[in-house]
C-alpha positions in Angstrom: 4.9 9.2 38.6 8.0 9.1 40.9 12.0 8.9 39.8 11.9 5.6 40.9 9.0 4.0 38.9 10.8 6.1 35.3 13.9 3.8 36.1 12.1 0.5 36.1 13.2 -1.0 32.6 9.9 -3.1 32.2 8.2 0.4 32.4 10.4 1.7 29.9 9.7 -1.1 27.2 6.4 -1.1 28.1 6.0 2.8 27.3 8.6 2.4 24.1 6.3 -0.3 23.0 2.8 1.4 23.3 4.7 4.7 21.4 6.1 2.7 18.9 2.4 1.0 18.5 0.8 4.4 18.4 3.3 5.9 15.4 2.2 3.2 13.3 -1.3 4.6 13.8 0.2 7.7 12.3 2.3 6.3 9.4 1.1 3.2 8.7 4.4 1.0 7.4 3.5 -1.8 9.3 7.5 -2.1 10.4 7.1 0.0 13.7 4.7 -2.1 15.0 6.9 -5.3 14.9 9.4 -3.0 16.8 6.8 -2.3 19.3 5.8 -6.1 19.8 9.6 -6.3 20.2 9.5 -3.7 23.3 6.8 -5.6 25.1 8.4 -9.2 24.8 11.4 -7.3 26.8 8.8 -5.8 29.2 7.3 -9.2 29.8 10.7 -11.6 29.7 11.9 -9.0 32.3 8.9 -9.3 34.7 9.5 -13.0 34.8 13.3 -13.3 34.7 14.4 -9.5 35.3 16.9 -9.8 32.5 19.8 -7.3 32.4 20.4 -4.6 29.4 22.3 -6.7 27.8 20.2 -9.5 27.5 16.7 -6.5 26.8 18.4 -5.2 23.9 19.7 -8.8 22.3 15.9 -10.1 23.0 14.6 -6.9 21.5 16.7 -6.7 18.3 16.0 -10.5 17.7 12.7 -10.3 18.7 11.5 -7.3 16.6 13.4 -8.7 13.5 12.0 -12.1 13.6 8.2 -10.8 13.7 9.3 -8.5 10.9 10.9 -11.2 8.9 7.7 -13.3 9.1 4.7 -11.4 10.3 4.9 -8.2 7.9 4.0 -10.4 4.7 1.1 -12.3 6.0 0.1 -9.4 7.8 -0.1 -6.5 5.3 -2.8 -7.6 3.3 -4.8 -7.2 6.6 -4.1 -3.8 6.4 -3.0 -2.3 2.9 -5.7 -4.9 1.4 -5.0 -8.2 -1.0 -3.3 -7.1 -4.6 -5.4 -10.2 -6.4 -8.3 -8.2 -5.6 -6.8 -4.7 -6.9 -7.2 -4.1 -10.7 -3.9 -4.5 -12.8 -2.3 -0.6 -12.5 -1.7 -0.7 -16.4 1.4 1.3 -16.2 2.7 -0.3 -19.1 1.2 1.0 -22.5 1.9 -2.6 -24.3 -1.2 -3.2 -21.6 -3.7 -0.4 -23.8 -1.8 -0.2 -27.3 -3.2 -2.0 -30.1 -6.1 -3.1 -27.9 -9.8 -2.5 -29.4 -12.4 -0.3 -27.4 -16.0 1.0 -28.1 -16.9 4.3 -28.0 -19.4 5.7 -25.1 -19.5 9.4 -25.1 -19.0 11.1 -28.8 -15.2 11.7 -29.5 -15.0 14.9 -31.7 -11.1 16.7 -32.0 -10.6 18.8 -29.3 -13.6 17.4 -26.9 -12.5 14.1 -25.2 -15.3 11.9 -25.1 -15.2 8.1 -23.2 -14.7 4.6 -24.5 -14.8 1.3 -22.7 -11.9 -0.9 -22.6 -11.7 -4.2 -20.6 -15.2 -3.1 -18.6 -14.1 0.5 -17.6 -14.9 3.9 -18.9 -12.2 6.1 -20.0 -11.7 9.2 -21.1 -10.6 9.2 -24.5 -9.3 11.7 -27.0 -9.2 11.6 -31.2 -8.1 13.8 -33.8 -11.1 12.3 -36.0 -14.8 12.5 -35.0 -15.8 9.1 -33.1 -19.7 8.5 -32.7 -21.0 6.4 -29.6 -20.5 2.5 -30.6 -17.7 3.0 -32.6 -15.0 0.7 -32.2 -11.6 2.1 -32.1 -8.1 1.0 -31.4 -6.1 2.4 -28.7 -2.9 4.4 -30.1 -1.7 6.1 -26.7 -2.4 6.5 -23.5 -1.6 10.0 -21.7 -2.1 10.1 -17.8 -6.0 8.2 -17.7 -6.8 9.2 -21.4 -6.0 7.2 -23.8 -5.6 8.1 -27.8 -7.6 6.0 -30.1 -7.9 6.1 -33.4 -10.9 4.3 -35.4 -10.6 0.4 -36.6 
C-alpha cells in the first residue's frame, strides 16, 4: 500500500469502519457497530460527492447517532435474544417467600435436597426432615437455594 492510497479519506472510513465492525465481534455492545455503519456512510457519501472533513465528521457523528438512536433497540434482540422468552430472574424474594412448593429429593437438616416451585427444580435446604411430596412453604431464598419450611 503506497503513502498516497493511506491519505485517501474514503480509505480511511472504510478501514475505521470494518475495525470498528470487527471490535464488536469482540465485545459485543452492539454500540460500535452503529459507529462503524457511521464510518462507511462517510466512505460512500465521499465517493460520490468527495465531501471535505468537515462535512465526514458532521455526517459521521449524525450518522452513527441516528442508527444508534433507532436501530440498537430493534436490533438487540437479534443478538442478546427476546427477554419475553427469558424466565423472570426472581431477584426479588417477595417473588419465592410465602410461595408453596413440593418436595422432590428428601430434605433432611444439613443435606439440601430439591423441591419444585413454579415448574423448576431447586435446591432446597430445611432445619426439619422433608420427605419427597411434601409440600412446603418457601421461607428464604440464599443464592439458588431456597429455605422452606413445611405447610
Amino acid at each position: 500500500m503506497s503513502l498516497q492510497m493511506l491519505s485517501n479519506p474514503g480509505l480511511l472510513w472504510f478501514i475505521a469502519g470494518l475495525a470498528l465492525l470487527l471490535t464488536e465481534l469482540f465485545a459485543p455492545s452492539l454500540i460500535l457497530m452503529f459507529f462503524g455503519f457511521g464510518a462507511w456512510i462517510v466512505t460512500l457519501l465521499y465517493l460520490l460527492f468527495d465531501i471535505h472533513l468537515p462535512a465526514q465528521l458532521i455526517v459521521f457523528a449524525i450518522s452513527s447517532i441516528v442508527l444508534l438512536a433507532f436501530m440498537r433497540k430493534k436490533l438487540k434482540p437479534v443478538f442478546f435474544g427476546y427477554v419475553s422468552s427469558r424466565q423472570n430472574s426472581g431477584q426479588n424474594i417477595d417473588d419465592y417467600f410465602g410461595k408453596e412448593a413440593v418436595v422432590l429429593v428428601r430434605i433432611e437438616p444439613g443435606k439440601p435436597g430439591k423441591v419444585e416451585f413454579n415448574g423448576v427444580a431447586w435446591d432446597a435446604a430445611s432445619e426439619v426432615i422433608l420427605d419427597v411430596d411434601t409440600r412446603v412453604k418457601i421461607i428464604d431464598r440464599i443464592g439458588l437455594k431456597l429455605k422452606v419450611v413445611p405447610l
